[in-house]
Amino acid sequence: MQKLLVTGGSRLSGELSLQGSKNSTLPIMAAALLAEGECVLRNCPRLTDVYSASRILGCLGCRCSFADSCAVIDSGAVSGTEIPEHLMREMRSSIMFMGAILGRMGECTISIPGGCELGPRPIDMHLAAMKRMGVEVRDSGGRITCRIPSGRAKGARISLPFPSVGATENIILCAVTAEGETVINNAAREPEICDLCCFLRECGAEINGDGESRITINGKAHLHGCIHTIMADRIAGATYLSMIAAAGGEIILKNACTAEMEPFLSVLEQTGCSIYSGDDRIYMRSTGRLKAVRDRIRTMPHPGFPTDAQAVLMAALATADGTSVFEENIFDCRYRHTDALVKMGADIQVMGKVAVVKGVPELHGAEVNATDLRGGAAMITAALAAKGTTEIGCISHIDRGYEKIEEAVRLLGGSVRRV
Ligand code: UD1
């Protein structure tokens, strides 16, 4: 089992080009199934989750290859409709393939991806929406068989009880080749959904309203391949900015999605960091001595503060002057990283969905384990600001979402080694 050894205490500075977004690459890889030809994805990040998605595509009969920062997916000869249980288990996002396989083949067999590090993650909204579109769903002991009797899903009006990102994406994937019009009310508005829709439009789909709460899709019988550039990863961006904020220093973040990062940047600015953003660049300077954030930091669906950036910002605020309060509203179990931060000297009290972070003058190195993807990134963030060396285990969580994270941190002058 690999570990990361991070030695903190030095200022960081440098330029970094942001990786492509994990959360838009995964549904777009599923969407490539719908294009009856070759899709080229530029700016595709090399992540273990991306390789898991390519294994799923492979078992369905797609050819998938990677060269430089491109992924090439040829779905011309798709034949399979079943995702084996072990591949479903590799990542939660495997559920995205349900809508895409149904859209292409009219039937699929998958399994419930199950709970994960963030607590139970049900798929009830996904299944209810598929049923509204004429899909018959049978669950036998966790193995789910879906079938569209006529072979082609029917457009429907679907109102989501909560703007779930995954459910919105699955509905879009099934609806783009359905018969007639689908309307999604209370749709998620995350930028990655817009990137997915942009890709699908390049394949010939007709979608309107993405980025808003009401999305309309007019189904087309066939889609074709395209060349698409994956958007930048706003959460990786938030992570590297949090590292600089915590350790002190300056950064130029290139290839950044500045507008999409605004909900995060507006909170980070309250810590006293100087931030200038324009076009696709963000410049940020931090003295390393942050002010606590006065208002409660509430995670909310986009354009609210992103739940995926909660842990890394908390790590930076662990040494701020004053007390910051977080409220986690998206996932039930998203404070598991706090034990590691406390072990490093942080003062954090968790009460249900609220975490109270009293800034301490200094953190110290410790032996910790990554609890989940963003929690692991928070540990690196804290370690870069801490005195001494932190040994982080279970880093496979981190590799799911950050491309060559130790190279990126070293480029900024941080001391990190994979052993
Ligand atoms: C996506 C992101 C994840 C991010 C999350 C919220 C990807 C690959 N992952 O996850 O990084 O943290 O959005 O921004 O894009 N829920 C149900 N029933 C359902 C579906 C969801 O109860 O059928 C609940 C979930 O348990 C959770 C909440 O709704 O509490 C939000 O989940 P959702 O927006 O669906 O997140 P994901 O798509 O899984």
XYZ file of C-alpha atoms and ligand atoms in Angstrom:
458
model
C 0.000 0.000 0.000
C 1.485 3.320 -1.069
C 1.724 6.336 1.204
C 2.415 10.018 0.819
C 4.991 11.680 3.037
C 4.323 15.412 3.222
C 6.654 17.800 5.027
C 5.105 21.160 5.758
C 6.168 24.549 6.896
C 7.482 26.119 3.694
C 5.827 28.744 1.550
C 4.552 27.535 -1.794
C 4.681 29.333 -5.091
C 4.369 28.558 -8.774
C 2.135 28.070 -11.793
C -0.139 25.121 -12.304
C -2.287 24.089 -15.237
C -5.531 22.608 -13.990
C -6.446 19.025 -14.927
C -9.656 18.133 -16.740
C -12.692 17.580 -14.535
C -13.237 14.088 -13.140
C -16.926 14.723 -12.576
C -17.510 15.728 -16.153
C -15.234 13.076 -17.710
C -17.082 10.134 -16.111
C -20.608 10.902 -17.390
C -19.151 11.966 -20.749
C -17.395 8.595 -21.064
C -20.775 6.945 -20.405
C -22.347 9.292 -22.978
C -19.802 8.182 -25.587
C -21.729 4.884 -25.658
C -24.611 6.731 -27.300
C -22.523 8.062 -30.183
C -22.446 5.386 -32.809
C -18.859 6.145 -33.733
C -15.599 7.615 -32.465
C -15.389 10.279 -29.766
C -12.186 12.095 -28.899
C -12.044 13.595 -25.423
C -9.342 16.203 -25.044
C -8.028 17.297 -21.627
C -9.059 13.913 -20.234
C -7.510 13.449 -16.770
C -5.570 10.229 -16.063
C -7.301 8.984 -12.942
C -8.102 5.576 -11.533
C -11.847 6.359 -11.835
C -11.339 7.159 -15.528
C -9.625 3.788 -16.013
C -12.529 2.099 -14.189
C -14.932 3.780 -16.641
C -12.833 2.574 -19.573
C -12.987 -1.009 -18.241
C -16.787 -0.741 -18.178
C -16.782 0.579 -21.755
C -14.467 -2.275 -22.739
C -16.772 -4.945 -21.330
C -19.686 -3.439 -23.285
C -17.734 -3.780 -26.540
C -16.267 -0.248 -26.925
C -12.669 0.371 -27.896
C -11.056 2.849 -25.559
C -7.491 4.155 -25.723
C -5.475 6.962 -24.149
C -2.705 9.037 -25.700
C -1.245 12.179 -24.130
C -4.218 13.976 -22.634
C -6.772 12.479 -25.039
C -9.115 9.547 -24.648
C -10.494 7.968 -27.806
C -13.687 5.943 -27.431
C -15.174 4.019 -30.324
C -18.649 2.728 -29.569
C -19.405 1.591 -33.117
C -19.485 -2.082 -32.112
C -21.262 -1.957 -28.752
C -22.800 -5.331 -28.018
C -22.971 -5.777 -24.246
C -25.717 -4.632 -21.921
C -24.410 -5.974 -18.628
C -21.921 -4.471 -16.184
C -20.366 -7.138 -13.938
C -20.722 -6.575 -10.215
C -16.985 -6.136 -9.585
C -16.850 -3.229 -12.090
C -19.984 -1.638 -10.605
C -18.273 -1.741 -7.213
C -15.077 -0.010 -8.407
C -16.746 3.393 -8.401
C -20.053 4.926 -7.482
C -20.298 6.714 -10.845
C -20.769 3.361 -12.593
C -24.490 4.121 -12.114
C -24.144 6.726 -14.920
C -23.880 3.906 -17.401
C -27.483 2.854 -16.737
C -29.068 5.744 -18.683
C -26.490 5.476 -21.467
C -26.803 1.699 -22.011
C -30.600 1.990 -21.962
C -30.416 4.862 -24.440
C -28.272 2.830 -26.813
C -29.436 -0.770 -26.303
C -32.882 -0.575 -24.694
C -31.898 -2.878 -21.829
C -29.225 -3.221 -19.184
C -28.231 -5.190 -16.128
C -26.301 -3.450 -13.361
C -26.019 -3.705 -9.611
C -26.671 -1.183 -6.884
C -23.363 0.620 -6.404
C -23.957 0.427 -2.660
C -22.902 2.760 0.117
C -19.597 4.543 -0.009
C -17.239 6.619 2.112
C -19.750 9.479 2.228
C -22.535 7.334 3.707
C -25.494 5.663 2.013
C -25.965 6.842 -1.545
C -29.331 5.553 -2.745
C -30.342 5.499 -6.427
C -34.097 5.785 -5.880
C -34.371 9.015 -7.905
C -32.477 7.444 -10.825
C -34.773 4.392 -10.885
C -38.004 6.366 -10.426
C -37.041 8.588 -13.382
C -36.229 5.602 -15.617
C -39.628 4.108 -14.806
C -41.314 7.385 -15.833
C -39.572 6.992 -19.178
C -41.078 3.571 -19.763
C -38.265 1.432 -18.368
C -39.242 -1.760 -16.540
C -37.007 -2.247 -13.527
C -36.521 -5.561 -11.704
C -34.350 -5.846 -8.628
C -33.280 -9.334 -7.616
C -30.955 -9.268 -4.637
C -29.165 -6.078 -5.643
C -28.808 -7.044 -9.312
C -31.004 -4.688 -11.332
C -32.392 -5.575 -14.724
C -33.864 -2.730 -16.792
C -35.789 -3.225 -20.019
C -37.672 -0.963 -22.361
C -40.400 -3.147 -23.958
C -40.547 -1.100 -27.177
C -36.745 -0.802 -27.325
C -36.835 2.998 -27.111
C -37.516 5.081 -23.988
C -40.404 7.563 -23.991
C -39.974 11.246 -23.214
C -41.553 12.255 -19.893
C -41.983 15.128 -17.457
C -39.853 14.408 -14.413
C -39.709 16.497 -11.242
C -36.796 15.611 -9.002
C -37.404 15.827 -5.224
C -33.794 17.092 -4.883
C -31.476 18.398 -7.630
C -29.323 15.255 -7.721
C -26.350 15.575 -10.065
C -26.211 11.881 -10.930
C -29.975 11.494 -11.431
C -30.077 14.579 -13.691
C -27.226 13.133 -15.773
C -28.793 9.673 -15.994
C -32.112 11.125 -17.168
C -30.328 13.223 -19.821
C -28.401 10.154 -21.020
C -31.565 8.118 -21.420
C -33.625 11.013 -22.849
C -31.312 12.109 -25.691
C -32.278 9.049 -27.743
C -35.827 8.664 -26.363
C -38.961 9.184 -28.380
C -40.333 12.695 -27.867
C -39.668 15.402 -25.322
C -38.350 15.026 -21.772
C -38.584 17.871 -19.262
C -36.583 17.729 -16.027
C -37.822 20.061 -13.296
C -35.615 20.845 -10.291
C -32.627 19.622 -12.311
C -29.126 19.969 -10.858
C -27.272 23.007 -12.236
C -23.674 21.891 -11.732
C -21.234 23.037 -14.456
C -20.325 19.409 -15.176
C -23.914 18.845 -16.336
C -23.451 21.693 -18.830
C -20.236 20.038 -20.027
C -22.079 16.734 -20.519
C -24.838 18.533 -22.468
C -22.263 20.385 -24.531
C -20.680 17.034 -25.463
C -24.059 15.512 -26.311
C -25.000 18.514 -28.473
C -21.712 18.036 -30.346
C -22.928 14.454 -30.960
C -26.191 15.795 -32.428
C -28.467 15.821 -29.354
C -31.068 18.525 -28.773
C -30.940 19.821 -25.196
C -31.969 23.198 -23.806
C -31.832 24.781 -20.375
C -28.810 23.001 -18.879
C -27.351 25.158 -16.123
C -30.920 26.061 -15.155
C -33.477 24.185 -13.055
C -35.567 23.119 -16.051
C -33.898 21.112 -18.797
C -35.699 20.118 -21.993
C -34.493 17.296 -24.220
C -35.835 16.326 -27.625
C -34.849 12.752 -28.346
C -33.045 11.807 -31.578
C -32.935 8.282 -32.955
C -29.183 8.416 -33.604
C -26.169 10.368 -32.348
C -22.702 10.543 -33.865
C -19.123 10.865 -32.644
C -17.394 14.171 -31.939
C -14.276 15.870 -30.585
C -14.793 17.474 -27.201
C -12.543 19.270 -24.710
C -13.328 18.382 -21.084
C -13.814 21.415 -18.813
C -11.293 22.203 -16.081
C -11.693 20.597 -12.657
C -13.099 23.250 -10.314
C -12.617 21.002 -7.267
C -8.958 20.301 -8.044
C -8.671 24.090 -8.465
C -10.244 24.657 -5.039
C -7.823 22.111 -3.593
C -4.638 23.757 -4.915
C -5.879 27.204 -3.855
C -6.624 25.853 -0.355
C -3.079 24.463 -0.156
C -1.579 27.883 -0.953
C -4.027 29.577 1.438
C -2.974 27.239 4.251
C 0.788 27.174 3.689
C 1.158 30.766 2.482
C 2.571 31.774 -0.885
C 1.274 32.537 -4.338
C -0.042 30.677 -7.338
C -1.116 31.249 -10.898
C -3.742 28.668 -11.750
C -3.923 28.278 -15.531
C -6.634 26.622 -17.621
C -9.066 27.343 -14.772
C -12.856 27.638 -15.002
C -13.047 30.933 -13.123
C -16.788 31.574 -13.414
C -17.646 28.054 -12.251
C -15.290 28.449 -9.275
C -16.932 31.678 -8.086
C -18.990 30.079 -5.242
C -15.710 28.781 -3.778
C -13.622 31.878 -4.558
C -16.090 34.246 -2.888
C -15.747 32.321 0.403
C -11.971 31.933 0.112
C -11.652 35.684 -0.379
C -13.188 36.224 3.085
C -10.125 34.554 4.629
C -8.011 37.544 3.581
C -6.316 35.936 0.566
C -5.810 38.222 -2.437
C -7.480 36.753 -5.486
C -7.542 38.103 -9.049
C -9.296 36.117 -11.718
C -9.931 36.669 -15.377
C -10.448 34.543 -18.478
C -9.009 31.174 -17.604
C -6.478 32.256 -14.967
C -6.587 32.787 -11.231
C -3.832 34.519 -9.297
C -3.892 34.095 -5.525
C -1.591 35.246 -2.720
C -1.789 34.219 0.929
C 0.251 35.265 3.952
C -0.505 31.848 5.456
C -2.269 33.573 8.348
C -5.943 33.335 7.408
C -8.953 35.020 8.985
C -11.831 32.739 9.980
C -14.889 32.968 7.699
C -17.568 34.989 9.518
C -20.677 33.562 7.875
C -21.577 29.899 8.197
C -20.188 27.931 5.221
C -23.203 25.988 3.986
C -22.691 23.339 1.318
C -25.502 23.538 -1.225
C -26.220 22.409 -4.780
C -24.570 24.657 -7.397
C -24.347 27.679 -7.385
C -23.972 27.199 -3.628
C -20.721 26.333 -1.903
C -19.637 22.901 -3.260
C -19.667 19.973 -0.830
C -16.575 18.631 -2.616
C -14.576 21.690 -1.471
C -15.712 21.532 2.163
C -12.858 19.331 3.438
C -9.988 21.204 1.767
C -11.235 24.602 2.920
C -11.703 23.227 6.438
C -8.065 22.084 6.436
C -6.961 25.617 5.488
C -9.183 27.199 8.161
C -7.832 24.890 10.880
C -5.051 27.445 11.488
C -7.074 30.620 10.835
C -7.525 33.399 13.390
C -10.955 32.803 14.922
C -13.742 30.263 14.538
C -15.358 29.121 11.279
C -18.552 27.083 11.119
C -19.416 24.590 8.380
C -22.843 23.121 7.636
C -22.846 20.041 5.396
C -26.200 19.789 3.630
C -25.525 17.321 0.816
C -24.077 14.160 2.392
C -24.766 12.644 5.826
C -21.279 11.385 6.428
C -18.880 13.958 5.079
C -16.829 14.900 8.131
C -14.728 11.745 8.391
C -11.545 13.711 7.635
C -11.942 15.743 10.825
C -10.455 12.966 13.034
C -7.219 13.134 11.038
C -7.136 16.945 11.226
C -7.683 16.747 14.998
C -4.824 14.236 15.229
C -2.675 16.879 13.537
C -3.610 19.389 16.245
C -6.783 20.995 14.846
C -9.661 21.964 17.139
C -12.825 20.751 15.400
C -16.129 19.763 16.995
C -18.697 17.951 14.873
C -22.366 18.027 15.855
C -24.566 16.392 13.224
C -24.342 18.433 10.052
C -22.366 21.229 11.733
C -18.592 21.384 12.277
C -17.081 24.145 14.402
C -13.450 24.862 13.526
C -11.551 26.921 16.099
C -8.331 28.099 14.516
C -5.144 26.932 16.281
C -1.724 28.618 15.894
C -0.089 25.551 14.386
C -0.674 21.969 13.185
C 1.886 19.184 13.507
C 2.701 16.129 11.405
C 0.969 12.824 12.235
C 0.235 9.391 10.803
C -3.206 9.503 9.169
C -5.257 7.635 6.582
C -7.233 9.183 3.726
C -10.910 8.535 4.480
C -12.239 9.483 1.038
C -11.114 11.417 -2.035
C -11.592 15.019 -0.852
C -10.867 14.121 2.784
C -7.479 12.796 1.624
C -6.800 16.029 -0.258
C -7.653 17.922 2.947
C -4.975 15.940 4.775
C -2.350 16.974 2.204
C -3.546 20.583 2.544
C -3.194 20.486 6.337
C 0.149 18.669 6.116
C 1.641 21.383 3.881
C 0.884 23.963 6.585
C 1.921 21.732 9.502
C 5.229 21.503 11.309
C 7.039 18.238 10.593
C 6.116 15.318 8.372
C 2.692 13.757 7.883
C 2.374 10.193 6.654
C -0.862 9.693 4.705
C -2.045 6.131 4.021
C -4.948 4.770 1.919
C -4.011 7.174 -0.867
C -5.875 5.159 -3.505
C -8.814 7.389 -2.521
C -6.795 10.448 -3.582
C -5.671 8.882 -6.881
C -9.324 8.506 -7.866
C -9.585 12.223 -8.505
C -6.218 14.005 -8.639
C -3.851 13.570 -11.540
C -0.248 13.174 -10.318
C -0.953 15.138 -7.178
C 2.571 14.859 -5.820
C 4.016 16.302 -9.049
C 1.581 19.232 -8.835
C 2.480 19.926 -5.204
C 6.209 19.647 -5.948
C 5.781 22.111 -8.812
C 4.543 24.560 -6.189
C 7.642 23.889 -4.066
C 5.953 21.562 -1.561
C 7.783 18.573 -0.128
C 5.873 15.378 -0.904
C 7.039 11.880 -1.638
C 5.159 8.712 -2.603
C 6.629 5.663 -0.888
C -22.001 14.081 -7.637
C -20.494 14.195 -7.684
C -19.923 14.325 -6.283
C -20.575 15.493 -5.564
C -22.098 15.359 -5.619
C -22.811 16.591 -5.051
C -19.858 12.979 -9.661
C -19.180 11.798 -10.243
N -19.952 13.014 -8.341
O -22.313 12.885 -6.917
O -18.512 14.546 -6.386
O -20.156 15.480 -4.215
O -22.538 15.231 -6.975
O -22.407 17.740 -5.703
O -20.267 13.883 -10.379
N -29.590 11.014 -3.476
C -30.664 10.223 -3.113
N -31.230 9.429 -4.079
C -30.761 9.388 -5.359
C -29.655 10.193 -5.706
C -29.090 10.996 -4.740
O -31.129 10.245 -1.973
O -31.314 8.638 -6.179
C -28.971 11.888 -2.445
C -27.521 11.486 -2.140
O -27.475 10.440 -1.195
C -26.947 12.775 -1.606
C -27.670 13.837 -2.430
O -28.849 13.201 -2.956
O -27.265 12.935 -0.257
C -26.858 14.429 -3.563
O -26.398 13.400 -4.376
P -26.095 13.601 -5.930
O -26.263 15.037 -6.300
O -26.861 12.581 -6.682
O -24.541 13.262 -5.975
P -23.791 12.284 -6.981
O -24.323 12.451 -8.351
O -23.725 10.919 -6.399
